Amino acid sequence: MPTTFLDFEKPIADLEGAIMELRHRGNGEGVDIAEEVSRLQAKVERQLRATYAKLTPWQRVQVARHPERPHALRYIETLVSEYTPLAGDRAFAEDAAIVGGLGRFRGRPCLVIGQEKGDDTESRIRHNFGMVKPEGYRKAQRLMKLADRFGLPVITFVDTAGAYPGVDAEARGQAEAIARSIEVCLELGVPLVSLVIGEGGSGGAVALAAANRVLMLEHAVYSVITPEGCASILWRSADAAQEAAEALRLTSDDLKKLGVCDAVIPEPLGGAHRDPEAAIKAAGDALETELTSLDGMDAATLRQHRRDKFLAMGQKGL
Amino acid sequence: MNWLTNFVRPKLRALVARKEAPENLWLKCPNCEQMLFHRDLEANQQVCNQCNHHLRIKPAARLSQLFDDGKYETHALPRTVLDPLKFRDRKRYTDRLKEAQAENGANAEALVVASGKLGGYQAVVSVCDFAFMGGSMGIAVGEGLLMAAGLAIDNQAPLIVFSASGGARMQEAILSLMQMPRTTIAVQRVKEAGLPYIVVLTDPTTGGVTASFAMLGDIHIAEPGALIGFSGQRVIQDTIRETLPPGFQRAEYQFDHGMVDMIVHRHKMRDTLIRLVNLLLKRPAEEDLPAAA
């Protein structure tokens, strides 16, 4: 049971609160509460099903940003054995907003890279809330080139509000770092599969996702700008974020229709944060399917495949 | 306030009003505030003759200053889906496009693709038009750049891009973001063909355009004083809650931080580009060539 509830989850929070209360009291008095609890739990499930069946785009954004949603390191630690983190861009610094290294994904040696948001105050600060600086993108480039040299497939986990907007990031060439990352993605002679697990925030996200296959979790979002940013520019008011979220077509189903996303991974009822193990397993299955589909393609074919995929985009609208 | 006062009355007034002297006969330099006569400005390539401030310049003026004898051919951008997402903010995207085309010309977009002789040899030049929806990059710009790359390869010519953009075209949302990898593919094709790809960063170049094709040049030239960066200054200020350093994100700042090879005055742009291309392509020095036609 999550400890953070989103504003539209109020009825669910109330029900789950009641269950907790019952259990607490039941423990004390030895009264049989099983029946009442299971009745309430069925109600929670009905409520969750009803709510999550018709999430608005803005609600999806909130789910994608849920603080208890599993983040990149959790996927990596669950799915990748012998995970061996590698660090540093060899030019300036180590940026913990990018995590990555070598490991074995379901038996195959590979290289994984992720944007890590952190799970508590301390780790959020350490990982800079998943907002990558130029040294982070340069680290990612270094790792991708390493994978290329040794013929290892690359898996990227995308989850960022956007590249870090700061004076230091600009001073060290944030734009160049992102542009170069996209270029390195497109040049790889090994399979590159990207999975948007939460927020796919603009250039900061596409820098790791110019991939052969781009997957999204059901409630993940992927957008050119945050709904708040878009609202403040086009509506001249951040309060219009809900409308902006709708107009931006940032949900996994819309992006699938547009050919930006190749496959959508269904999430457990109530979102990945309600059952992280199941969500991560489903993600692992999907990643395995995609990697298998790229098996046997040589370097030139993989590059051409990636180019063709991006060149085909935007030929039709919704 | 209603339809009559908002819409009809101004229209009538505009019809009846006596045409006064065009307001743009005199222009105040945004840097030194000197009043500049439009003919002087034009003759000086839109550079302030008092303080050397480089004003923004329309693609047509840029191109005629660049090519030999001011002669070049423009290439219509490929047809692309208009308003693929049926985007609507306070206005419909289709209406915003119509307005921009009313101001900039019937088939205008934020990119102009041209070819012609530069120093006696064929060159392909793409110029972003900041006046068209802030030079924002949507599908049309992406396709235009892919076309420009194709032209360069077909003609074995260098590709020169003058960038000026606020970034991605928000109204094309994710499809505008996808122009970052797509334009990168255009650049890769030119490089794979062994041809020079030169970027001239002009005021302003920001966002997704800087973070894709504008930062992938074999050589980066900036115009003096041009704003060049990734994040907008307001966003940065809101994040760090400090005042920004003086000259932040200007061409000179980017030069000091290693992002551009050189800062070139507009008057010297043509000669510089010709020299660079000739050196990269191992052509004879210009004085050894027959005079340009």
Coordinates of C-alpha atoms in Angstrom, one line a residue:
Chain A
M1 CA 0.0 0.0 0.0
P2 CA 1.5 3.3 -1.0
T3 CA 2.0 6.1 1.5
T4 CA 1.6 8.9 -1.0
F5 CA -1.8 9.3 -2.6
L6 CA -2.5 11.5 -5.6
D7 CA -5.3 14.1 -5.4
F8 CA -7.6 12.0 -7.6
E9 CA -7.0 8.9 -5.4
K10 CA -8.7 10.4 -2.4
P11 CA -11.6 7.9 -2.3
I12 CA -9.0 5.1 -2.5
A13 CA -6.9 6.6 0.2
D14 CA -10.0 6.8 2.4
L15 CA -10.9 3.2 1.9
E16 CA -7.4 2.0 2.5
G17 CA -7.3 4.2 5.6
A18 CA -10.4 2.4 6.8
I19 CA -8.8 -1.0 6.2
M20 CA -5.7 0.0 8.2
E21 CA -7.9 1.3 11.0
L22 CA -9.8 -2.0 11.1
R23 CA -6.7 -4.1 11.2
H24 CA -5.3 -1.9 13.9
R25 CA -8.4 -2.3 16.0
G26 CA -8.9 -5.9 15.1
N27 CA -5.4 -6.7 16.4
G28 CA -6.2 -5.2 19.7
E29 CA -9.6 -6.8 20.4
G30 CA -9.3 -10.1 18.7
V31 CA -12.5 -9.5 16.8
D32 CA -12.9 -11.3 13.4
I33 CA -12.5 -8.5 10.9
A34 CA -11.5 -10.6 7.9
E35 CA -14.9 -10.3 6.2
E36 CA -15.1 -6.6 6.5
V37 CA -11.5 -6.2 5.4
S38 CA -12.0 -8.3 2.3
R39 CA -15.2 -6.4 1.5
L40 CA -13.3 -3.1 1.7
Q41 CA -10.4 -4.5 -0.3
A42 CA -12.8 -5.5 -3.1
K43 CA -14.1 -2.0 -3.0
V44 CA -10.6 -0.6 -3.3
E45 CA -10.0 -2.8 -6.3
R46 CA -13.2 -1.7 -8.0
Q47 CA -12.4 1.9 -7.3
L48 CA -8.8 1.5 -8.6
R49 CA -10.0 -0.2 -11.7
A50 CA -12.6 2.5 -12.3
T51 CA -10.1 5.4 -11.7
Y52 CA -7.2 3.9 -13.6
A53 CA -9.3 2.9 -16.5
K54 CA -9.9 6.5 -17.5
L55 CA -6.9 8.5 -16.2
T56 CA -6.7 11.9 -17.9
P57 CA -3.4 12.9 -19.4
W58 CA -2.6 15.2 -16.5
Q59 CA -3.4 12.3 -14.0
R60 CA -1.0 10.1 -16.0
V61 CA 1.7 12.8 -15.5
Q62 CA 1.1 12.7 -11.8
V63 CA 1.3 8.9 -11.8
A64 CA 4.5 9.0 -13.9
R65 CA 6.0 11.3 -11.2
H66 CA 4.7 9.4 -8.2
P67 CA 7.5 9.4 -5.6
E68 CA 7.1 5.7 -4.8
R69 CA 7.2 4.7 -8.5
P70 CA 10.1 2.3 -9.1
H71 CA 13.1 4.2 -10.5
A72 CA 15.9 3.2 -12.8
L73 CA 18.2 1.6 -10.2
R74 CA 15.5 -0.6 -8.9
Y75 CA 14.9 -1.9 -12.4
I76 CA 18.6 -2.4 -12.9
E77 CA 19.1 -4.2 -9.6
T78 CA 16.1 -6.4 -10.2
L79 CA 16.7 -7.3 -13.8
V80 CA 20.4 -7.2 -14.2
S81 CA 22.7 -9.7 -12.5
E82 CA 26.4 -9.1 -11.9
Y83 CA 25.5 -5.4 -12.2
T84 CA 28.8 -3.5 -12.1
P85 CA 28.4 0.3 -12.1
L86 CA 30.8 2.4 -14.1
A87 CA 31.4 6.1 -13.4
G88 CA 32.6 9.3 -14.8
D89 CA 32.9 11.1 -18.1
R90 CA 36.7 11.1 -18.1
A91 CA 36.6 14.8 -18.7
F92 CA 35.1 16.6 -15.8
A93 CA 33.0 14.7 -13.2
E94 CA 30.8 11.8 -12.2
D95 CA 27.1 12.7 -12.6
A96 CA 25.0 10.4 -10.4
A97 CA 21.8 11.5 -12.3
I98 CA 23.0 8.9 -14.8
V99 CA 23.6 5.4 -13.5
G100 CA 25.0 2.7 -15.6
G101 CA 27.3 -0.2 -16.1
L102 CA 27.9 -3.7 -17.2
G103 CA 25.8 -6.7 -16.2
R104 CA 23.8 -9.6 -17.4
F105 CA 20.2 -9.2 -18.4
R106 CA 18.5 -12.6 -18.5
G107 CA 21.8 -14.3 -19.3
R108 CA 23.0 -11.9 -21.9
P109 CA 25.9 -9.6 -21.1
C110 CA 24.8 -6.0 -21.8
L111 CA 25.3 -2.4 -20.8
V112 CA 22.6 -0.6 -19.0
I113 CA 22.1 3.2 -18.5
G114 CA 19.4 4.9 -16.5
Q115 CA 18.3 8.3 -15.3
E116 CA 17.9 7.9 -11.5
K117 CA 15.6 10.3 -9.6
G118 CA 16.3 8.9 -6.1
D119 CA 13.8 7.6 -3.5
D120 CA 14.4 9.7 -0.5
T121 CA 15.7 13.2 0.2
E122 CA 19.3 12.1 0.5
S123 CA 19.3 10.0 -2.7
R124 CA 17.3 12.6 -4.6
I125 CA 19.9 15.2 -3.9
R126 CA 22.7 12.8 -4.7
H127 CA 21.1 12.0 -8.1
N128 CA 20.0 15.6 -8.6
F129 CA 16.4 14.5 -9.0
G130 CA 17.3 12.7 -12.2
M131 CA 18.2 16.0 -13.9
V132 CA 21.3 15.2 -15.9
K133 CA 24.2 17.6 -16.4
P134 CA 26.6 17.6 -19.5
E135 CA 29.0 15.3 -17.7
G136 CA 26.2 12.8 -17.3
Y137 CA 25.4 12.8 -21.0
R138 CA 29.1 12.5 -21.7
K139 CA 29.3 9.6 -19.3
A140 CA 26.4 7.9 -21.2
Q141 CA 28.2 8.5 -24.5
R142 CA 31.3 6.9 -23.1
L143 CA 29.4 3.8 -21.9
M144 CA 27.5 3.5 -25.1
K145 CA 30.8 3.6 -27.1
L146 CA 32.2 0.9 -24.7
A147 CA 29.2 -1.3 -25.4
D148 CA 29.7 -0.7 -29.1
R149 CA 33.4 -1.7 -28.9
F150 CA 32.5 -5.0 -27.3
G151 CA 29.3 -5.8 -29.2
L152 CA 27.1 -5.5 -26.1
P153 CA 23.4 -4.5 -26.5
V154 CA 22.4 -1.3 -24.6
I155 CA 19.3 -0.9 -22.5
T156 CA 18.4 2.6 -21.3
F157 CA 15.9 3.5 -18.6
V158 CA 14.5 7.0 -19.2
D159 CA 13.1 8.9 -16.3
T160 CA 13.8 12.6 -16.1
A161 CA 11.8 15.9 -15.9
G162 CA 14.4 17.3 -18.2
A163 CA 18.1 18.1 -18.6
Y164 CA 19.4 20.2 -15.7
P165 CA 18.8 23.9 -16.4
G166 CA 21.6 25.6 -14.5
V167 CA 24.5 28.0 -15.2
D168 CA 27.1 25.3 -14.7
A169 CA 25.3 23.0 -17.1
E170 CA 25.2 25.7 -19.7
A171 CA 28.9 26.6 -19.1
R172 CA 29.9 23.1 -19.9
G173 CA 27.8 22.8 -23.0
Q174 CA 24.5 21.1 -22.1
A175 CA 23.2 21.5 -25.7
E176 CA 26.4 19.9 -27.2
A177 CA 26.3 17.1 -24.7
I178 CA 22.7 16.2 -25.6
A179 CA 23.2 16.6 -29.4
R180 CA 26.3 14.4 -29.2
S181 CA 24.4 11.8 -27.1
I182 CA 21.7 11.6 -29.8
E183 CA 24.4 11.2 -32.4
V184 CA 26.1 8.4 -30.5
C185 CA 22.8 6.6 -30.0
L186 CA 22.2 6.7 -33.8
E187 CA 25.8 5.6 -34.6
L188 CA 25.7 2.5 -32.4
G189 CA 26.4 -0.8 -34.2
V190 CA 24.8 -2.7 -31.3
P191 CA 21.1 -3.0 -30.4
L192 CA 19.7 -0.1 -28.4
V193 CA 16.4 -0.5 -26.6
S194 CA 15.0 2.3 -24.5
L195 CA 12.3 2.1 -21.9
V196 CA 10.5 5.2 -20.6
I197 CA 9.7 4.2 -17.0
G198 CA 8.3 7.5 -15.7
E199 CA 8.9 10.9 -17.2
G200 CA 10.4 11.3 -20.7
G201 CA 11.4 14.9 -20.4
S202 CA 12.2 16.5 -23.7
G203 CA 15.8 16.7 -25.1
G204 CA 17.0 15.3 -21.8
A205 CA 15.2 12.1 -22.5
V206 CA 15.7 11.7 -26.2
A207 CA 19.4 12.0 -25.6
L208 CA 19.2 8.4 -24.4
A209 CA 16.3 7.3 -26.5
A210 CA 17.2 7.6 -30.2
A211 CA 16.9 3.8 -30.1
N212 CA 16.0 0.8 -32.3
R213 CA 13.0 0.2 -30.0
V214 CA 11.4 2.7 -27.7
L215 CA 9.1 1.2 -25.1
M216 CA 6.9 2.9 -22.5
L217 CA 5.2 1.8 -19.3
E218 CA 1.5 2.3 -19.6
H219 CA 1.4 5.4 -17.3
A220 CA 4.8 6.8 -18.4
V221 CA 4.7 10.1 -20.3
Y222 CA 7.1 11.4 -23.0
S223 CA 6.9 15.0 -24.1
V224 CA 8.7 17.9 -25.7
I225 CA 8.1 20.0 -22.6
T226 CA 6.4 19.6 -19.2
P227 CA 2.7 20.5 -19.2
E228 CA 3.5 23.2 -16.7
G229 CA 6.2 24.7 -18.9
C230 CA 3.9 24.5 -22.0
A231 CA 1.0 26.1 -20.1
S232 CA 3.1 29.0 -18.9
I233 CA 4.3 29.7 -22.4
L234 CA 1.3 29.0 -24.6
W235 CA -1.5 29.7 -22.0
R236 CA 0.6 32.3 -20.1
S237 CA -0.5 30.5 -16.9
A238 CA 0.9 27.4 -15.2
D239 CA -2.6 26.7 -14.0
A240 CA -3.5 25.5 -17.5
A241 CA -1.2 22.4 -17.1
Q242 CA -4.2 20.0 -17.4
E243 CA -5.2 21.5 -20.7
A244 CA -1.6 21.5 -21.8
A245 CA -1.2 17.8 -20.8
E246 CA -4.1 17.0 -23.1
A247 CA -2.9 19.0 -26.0
L248 CA 0.6 17.6 -25.9
R249 CA -0.5 14.0 -26.5
L250 CA 2.1 12.7 -24.1
T251 CA 0.5 9.4 -23.1
S252 CA 1.8 6.0 -24.1
D253 CA -1.3 5.2 -26.1
D254 CA -1.1 8.4 -28.2
L255 CA 2.6 8.0 -28.7
K256 CA 2.1 4.4 -29.8
K257 CA -0.4 5.7 -32.4
L258 CA 2.2 8.3 -33.6
G259 CA 4.9 5.6 -34.0
V260 CA 7.1 7.4 -31.4
C261 CA 6.7 4.4 -29.0
D262 CA 6.9 0.9 -30.3
A263 CA 5.2 -1.0 -27.5
V264 CA 3.3 -0.2 -24.3
I265 CA 3.9 -2.3 -21.2
P266 CA 0.7 -2.6 -19.1
E267 CA 1.1 -1.7 -15.4
P268 CA -0.3 -3.4 -12.4
L269 CA -3.7 -2.1 -11.2
G270 CA -3.2 1.3 -9.7
G271 CA 0.2 1.9 -11.3
A272 CA 3.7 0.5 -11.0
H273 CA 4.1 1.9 -7.5
R274 CA 1.4 -0.5 -6.1
D275 CA 3.3 -3.6 -7.3
P276 CA 6.8 -2.7 -8.3
E277 CA 7.9 -6.3 -8.6
A278 CA 5.2 -7.1 -11.1
A279 CA 5.8 -3.9 -13.1
I280 CA 9.6 -4.6 -13.3
K281 CA 9.0 -8.2 -14.3
A282 CA 6.6 -7.1 -17.1
A283 CA 9.2 -4.6 -18.2
G284 CA 11.9 -7.3 -18.2
D285 CA 9.7 -9.6 -20.4
A286 CA 9.1 -6.8 -22.9
L287 CA 12.8 -5.8 -23.0
E288 CA 13.7 -9.4 -23.6
T289 CA 11.2 -9.7 -26.5
E290 CA 12.6 -6.6 -28.1
L291 CA 16.3 -7.6 -27.7
T292 CA 15.5 -11.0 -29.2
S293 CA 13.8 -9.3 -32.1
L294 CA 17.0 -7.4 -32.9
D295 CA 19.2 -10.6 -32.6
G296 CA 21.2 -11.4 -35.7
M297 CA 21.1 -7.9 -37.1
D298 CA 24.6 -6.7 -38.0
A299 CA 26.0 -3.2 -37.2
A300 CA 25.0 -1.6 -40.5
T301 CA 21.5 -3.1 -40.4
L302 CA 21.0 -1.9 -36.8
R303 CA 22.0 1.6 -37.8
Q304 CA 19.8 1.6 -40.8
H305 CA 16.9 0.2 -38.8
R306 CA 17.3 3.1 -36.3
R307 CA 17.4 5.7 -39.0
D308 CA 14.5 4.3 -40.9
K309 CA 12.4 4.3 -37.7
F310 CA 13.0 8.0 -37.0
L311 CA 12.8 9.0 -40.6
A312 CA 9.3 7.5 -40.8
M313 CA 8.0 9.5 -37.9
G314 CA 5.7 12.5 -38.5
Q315 CA 4.4 11.3 -41.8
K316 CA 0.9 11.0 -40.3
G317 CA -0.9 12.7 -37.5
L318 CA -3.4 11.3 -35.0
Chain B
M1 CA -15.7 44.7 -25.2
N2 CA -17.3 42.5 -27.8
W3 CA -16.8 41.3 -31.3
L4 CA -17.6 44.8 -32.8
T5 CA -15.1 46.7 -30.7
N6 CA -12.4 44.0 -30.8
F7 CA -12.5 43.0 -34.4
V8 CA -14.6 45.1 -36.6
R9 CA -13.7 48.5 -35.4
P10 CA -9.9 48.1 -35.7
K11 CA -10.4 46.6 -39.2
L12 CA -12.5 49.7 -40.2
R13 CA -10.0 52.0 -38.7
A14 CA -7.2 50.3 -40.5
L15 CA -9.1 50.7 -43.8
V16 CA -9.9 54.4 -43.2
A17 CA -6.7 55.5 -41.6
R18 CA -4.3 57.6 -43.6
K19 CA -1.1 55.7 -44.4
E20 CA 1.5 57.4 -42.3
A21 CA 5.2 57.2 -42.9
P22 CA 6.3 53.6 -42.3
E23 CA 7.4 53.2 -38.7
N24 CA 10.4 51.3 -39.7
L25 CA 12.2 54.1 -41.5
W26 CA 14.2 54.7 -38.3
L27 CA 15.1 52.0 -36.0
K28 CA 16.6 52.2 -32.5
C29 CA 19.6 50.0 -32.0
P30 CA 18.6 47.5 -29.3
N31 CA 22.1 47.7 -27.8
C32 CA 23.2 51.3 -27.9
E33 CA 19.8 53.0 -28.6
Q34 CA 21.2 55.0 -31.4
M35 CA 18.6 55.8 -34.0
L36 CA 19.5 54.1 -37.3
F37 CA 18.2 54.9 -40.7
H38 CA 16.8 51.8 -42.5
R39 CA 18.8 52.4 -45.6
D40 CA 22.1 52.7 -43.7
L41 CA 21.2 49.6 -41.8
E42 CA 20.5 47.7 -45.0
A43 CA 23.7 48.9 -46.6
N44 CA 25.6 47.8 -43.4
Q45 CA 24.0 44.3 -43.4
Q46 CA 21.8 45.1 -40.4
V47 CA 24.8 45.9 -38.2
C48 CA 24.7 49.0 -36.1
N49 CA 27.3 51.4 -37.4
Q50 CA 27.7 52.9 -34.0
C51 CA 28.3 49.9 -31.7
N52 CA 28.6 47.0 -34.2
H53 CA 25.5 45.3 -32.7
H54 CA 24.3 42.6 -35.1
L55 CA 20.5 43.0 -35.5
R56 CA 18.4 40.0 -36.5
I57 CA 18.2 39.6 -40.3
K58 CA 15.7 38.0 -42.6
P59 CA 16.9 34.9 -44.6
A60 CA 16.5 36.6 -48.0
A61 CA 18.9 39.4 -47.0
R62 CA 21.3 36.9 -45.4
L63 CA 21.3 34.8 -48.5
S64 CA 21.8 37.6 -51.0
Q65 CA 24.8 38.9 -48.9
L66 CA 26.3 35.4 -49.0
F67 CA 26.2 33.9 -52.4
D68 CA 28.3 35.1 -55.4
D69 CA 26.6 38.2 -57.0
G70 CA 23.7 37.7 -54.6
K71 CA 22.4 35.0 -56.8
Y72 CA 20.9 31.8 -55.4
E73 CA 18.0 29.4 -55.9
T74 CA 15.6 28.6 -53.1
H75 CA 14.1 25.1 -52.8
A76 CA 10.5 24.6 -51.6
L77 CA 10.3 22.5 -48.4
P78 CA 8.8 19.1 -48.8
R79 CA 5.1 18.9 -48.1
T80 CA 4.4 17.7 -44.6
V81 CA 1.4 17.0 -42.4
L82 CA -0.1 20.3 -41.1
D83 CA -1.1 20.3 -37.5
P84 CA -0.7 16.5 -37.0
L85 CA -2.0 16.6 -33.4
K86 CA -4.9 19.0 -33.9
F87 CA -3.2 21.2 -31.4
R88 CA -5.0 24.0 -29.7
D89 CA -3.9 26.3 -26.9
R90 CA -5.6 29.6 -26.6
K91 CA -5.5 29.6 -30.3
R92 CA -5.6 26.8 -32.9
Y93 CA -2.2 25.9 -34.2
T94 CA -3.6 26.1 -37.8
D95 CA -4.5 29.8 -37.0
R96 CA -1.1 30.5 -35.6
L97 CA 0.4 29.1 -38.8
K98 CA -1.9 31.1 -41.0
E99 CA -0.9 34.3 -39.1
A100 CA 2.8 33.5 -39.4
Q101 CA 2.3 32.9 -43.1
A102 CA 0.4 36.1 -43.5
E103 CA 3.3 38.0 -42.0
N104 CA 6.1 36.0 -43.7
G105 CA 4.8 34.9 -47.1
A106 CA 2.3 32.2 -48.3
N107 CA 4.5 29.1 -48.1
A108 CA 6.9 30.4 -45.5
E109 CA 8.2 28.1 -42.7
A110 CA 10.9 28.6 -40.1
L111 CA 13.6 27.3 -42.5
V112 CA 14.7 28.5 -45.9
V113 CA 16.8 26.1 -48.1
A114 CA 18.9 27.7 -50.8
S115 CA 21.8 26.7 -53.1
G116 CA 24.1 28.6 -55.4
K117 CA 27.7 29.5 -56.0
L118 CA 29.8 30.5 -53.0
G119 CA 33.3 31.5 -54.0
G120 CA 32.8 29.9 -57.4
Y121 CA 31.6 26.5 -56.1
Q122 CA 28.2 25.1 -55.4
A123 CA 27.0 25.3 -51.8
V124 CA 23.8 24.5 -50.0
V125 CA 22.7 27.0 -47.3
S126 CA 19.9 26.6 -44.8
V127 CA 18.7 29.6 -42.9
C128 CA 16.4 29.5 -39.9
D129 CA 13.8 32.3 -39.9
F130 CA 13.3 33.5 -36.3
A131 CA 10.5 35.8 -37.5
F132 CA 8.4 32.7 -38.3
M133 CA 7.1 31.4 -35.0
G134 CA 10.4 32.0 -33.3
G135 CA 12.3 29.8 -35.7
S136 CA 10.8 26.9 -34.0
M137 CA 11.6 23.4 -35.3
G138 CA 8.7 21.2 -36.3
I139 CA 8.3 18.5 -38.9
A140 CA 8.7 21.0 -41.8
V141 CA 12.0 22.2 -40.5
G142 CA 13.2 18.7 -39.9
E143 CA 12.2 17.6 -43.5
G144 CA 13.8 20.8 -44.8
L145 CA 17.1 20.0 -43.2
L146 CA 16.9 16.4 -44.5
M147 CA 16.2 17.8 -47.9
A148 CA 19.1 20.3 -47.6
A149 CA 21.4 17.4 -46.7
G150 CA 20.3 15.5 -49.7
L151 CA 20.9 18.5 -52.0
A152 CA 24.4 18.9 -50.5
I153 CA 25.2 15.2 -51.1
D154 CA 23.7 15.2 -54.7
N155 CA 25.8 18.3 -55.6
Q156 CA 28.9 17.2 -53.6
A157 CA 28.5 20.6 -51.9
P158 CA 29.1 21.7 -48.3
L159 CA 26.1 22.3 -46.1
I160 CA 26.0 25.6 -44.2
V161 CA 23.3 26.2 -41.7
F162 CA 22.5 29.5 -40.1
S163 CA 20.7 28.7 -36.9
A164 CA 18.2 30.9 -35.1
S165 CA 15.5 29.3 -33.1
G166 CA 13.6 29.3 -29.8
G167 CA 13.7 25.5 -29.9
A168 CA 11.0 22.9 -30.6
R169 CA 7.6 23.8 -32.1
M170 CA 5.5 23.1 -29.1
Q171 CA 2.4 22.8 -31.1
E172 CA 3.8 19.7 -32.8
A173 CA 4.7 18.4 -29.3
I174 CA 6.5 15.0 -29.4
L175 CA 6.8 15.1 -33.2
S176 CA 8.9 18.3 -32.9
L177 CA 11.1 16.6 -30.3
M178 CA 11.6 13.8 -32.8
Q179 CA 13.2 16.3 -35.1
M180 CA 16.2 16.2 -32.9
P181 CA 17.2 12.7 -34.0
R182 CA 15.9 13.3 -37.5
T183 CA 18.0 16.4 -38.1
T184 CA 21.0 14.6 -36.5
I185 CA 20.5 11.9 -39.2
A186 CA 20.6 14.7 -41.8
V187 CA 24.0 15.9 -40.4
Q188 CA 25.3 12.3 -40.3
R189 CA 24.6 11.8 -43.9
V190 CA 26.5 14.9 -44.9
K191 CA 29.4 13.9 -42.8
E192 CA 29.4 10.4 -44.2
A193 CA 29.6 11.8 -47.7
G194 CA 32.8 13.5 -46.7
L195 CA 31.3 17.0 -47.0
P196 CA 31.8 19.9 -44.7
Y197 CA 28.9 20.8 -42.4
I198 CA 29.3 24.3 -41.0
V199 CA 27.0 25.9 -38.5
V200 CA 26.7 29.7 -38.1
L201 CA 25.0 30.3 -34.7
T202 CA 23.0 33.5 -34.9
D203 CA 20.8 35.3 -32.4
P204 CA 19.1 33.5 -30.8
T205 CA 19.8 29.8 -30.9
T206 CA 18.3 27.9 -28.0
G207 CA 16.5 24.7 -26.9
G208 CA 16.2 21.6 -29.1
V209 CA 17.8 23.2 -32.1
T210 CA 21.0 23.9 -30.2
A211 CA 20.8 20.5 -28.7
S212 CA 20.7 18.8 -32.1
F213 CA 21.9 20.0 -35.5
A214 CA 23.3 23.3 -34.3
M215 CA 25.9 21.8 -32.1
L216 CA 27.1 19.0 -34.4
G217 CA 29.0 21.1 -37.0
D218 CA 32.5 20.3 -38.2
I219 CA 33.0 24.0 -37.5
H220 CA 31.0 26.4 -35.3
I221 CA 30.9 30.1 -36.1
A222 CA 28.9 32.5 -34.0
E223 CA 27.8 36.0 -34.8
P224 CA 28.9 38.6 -32.2
G225 CA 26.6 38.9 -29.3
A226 CA 24.3 36.1 -30.4
L227 CA 22.4 34.3 -27.6
I228 CA 23.3 30.6 -27.7
G229 CA 22.3 28.1 -25.2
F230 CA 20.1 25.2 -24.2
S231 CA 17.8 26.3 -21.4
G232 CA 16.0 29.6 -21.4
Q233 CA 17.4 32.3 -19.0
R234 CA 14.1 32.6 -17.1
V235 CA 14.0 28.8 -16.5
I236 CA 17.6 28.9 -15.3
Q237 CA 16.9 31.8 -13.0
D238 CA 13.8 30.1 -11.5
T239 CA 16.0 27.0 -10.8
I240 CA 19.0 28.6 -9.3
R241 CA 17.4 31.7 -7.9
E242 CA 20.5 33.8 -8.5
T243 CA 21.3 36.5 -11.0
L244 CA 23.0 35.2 -14.1
P245 CA 26.6 36.1 -14.8
P246 CA 27.2 39.0 -17.2
G247 CA 27.3 38.0 -20.8
F248 CA 25.8 34.6 -20.0
Q249 CA 25.0 32.5 -23.0
R250 CA 26.3 35.1 -25.4
A251 CA 28.6 34.2 -28.4
E252 CA 31.6 35.5 -26.5
Y253 CA 30.7 33.4 -23.4
Q254 CA 30.3 30.3 -25.6
F255 CA 33.6 31.0 -27.2
D256 CA 35.3 31.2 -23.8
H257 CA 33.6 27.9 -22.9
G258 CA 34.8 26.1 -25.9
M259 CA 31.5 25.7 -27.8
V260 CA 32.4 27.8 -30.9
D261 CA 35.5 28.0 -33.0
M262 CA 35.2 31.6 -33.8
I263 CA 33.1 34.7 -33.7
V264 CA 32.8 36.3 -37.0
H265 CA 31.5 39.8 -37.9
R266 CA 28.7 39.6 -40.5
H267 CA 30.8 41.6 -43.0
K268 CA 33.5 38.9 -42.9
M269 CA 31.1 35.9 -42.9
R270 CA 31.1 35.2 -46.7
D271 CA 34.9 35.3 -46.9
T272 CA 35.3 33.2 -43.9
L273 CA 32.9 30.5 -45.1
I274 CA 34.6 30.4 -48.5
R275 CA 38.0 30.1 -47.0
L276 CA 37.0 27.3 -44.6
V277 CA 35.2 25.3 -47.2
N278 CA 38.1 25.6 -49.7
L279 CA 40.6 24.5 -47.0
L280 CA 38.5 21.5 -45.9
L281 CA 37.9 20.4 -49.5
K282 CA 41.6 21.0 -50.4
R283 CA 40.7 23.4 -53.1
P284 CA 43.2 25.9 -54.5
A285 CA 43.5 29.3 -52.7
E286 CA 41.0 31.8 -53.8
E287 CA 43.5 34.1 -55.5
D288 CA 44.5 31.2 -57.8
L289 CA 40.9 30.9 -59.0
P290 CA 39.3 32.6 -62.0
A291 CA 37.3 35.6 -60.7
A292 CA 33.8 34.7 -59.5
A293 CA 31.2 35.2 -62.2

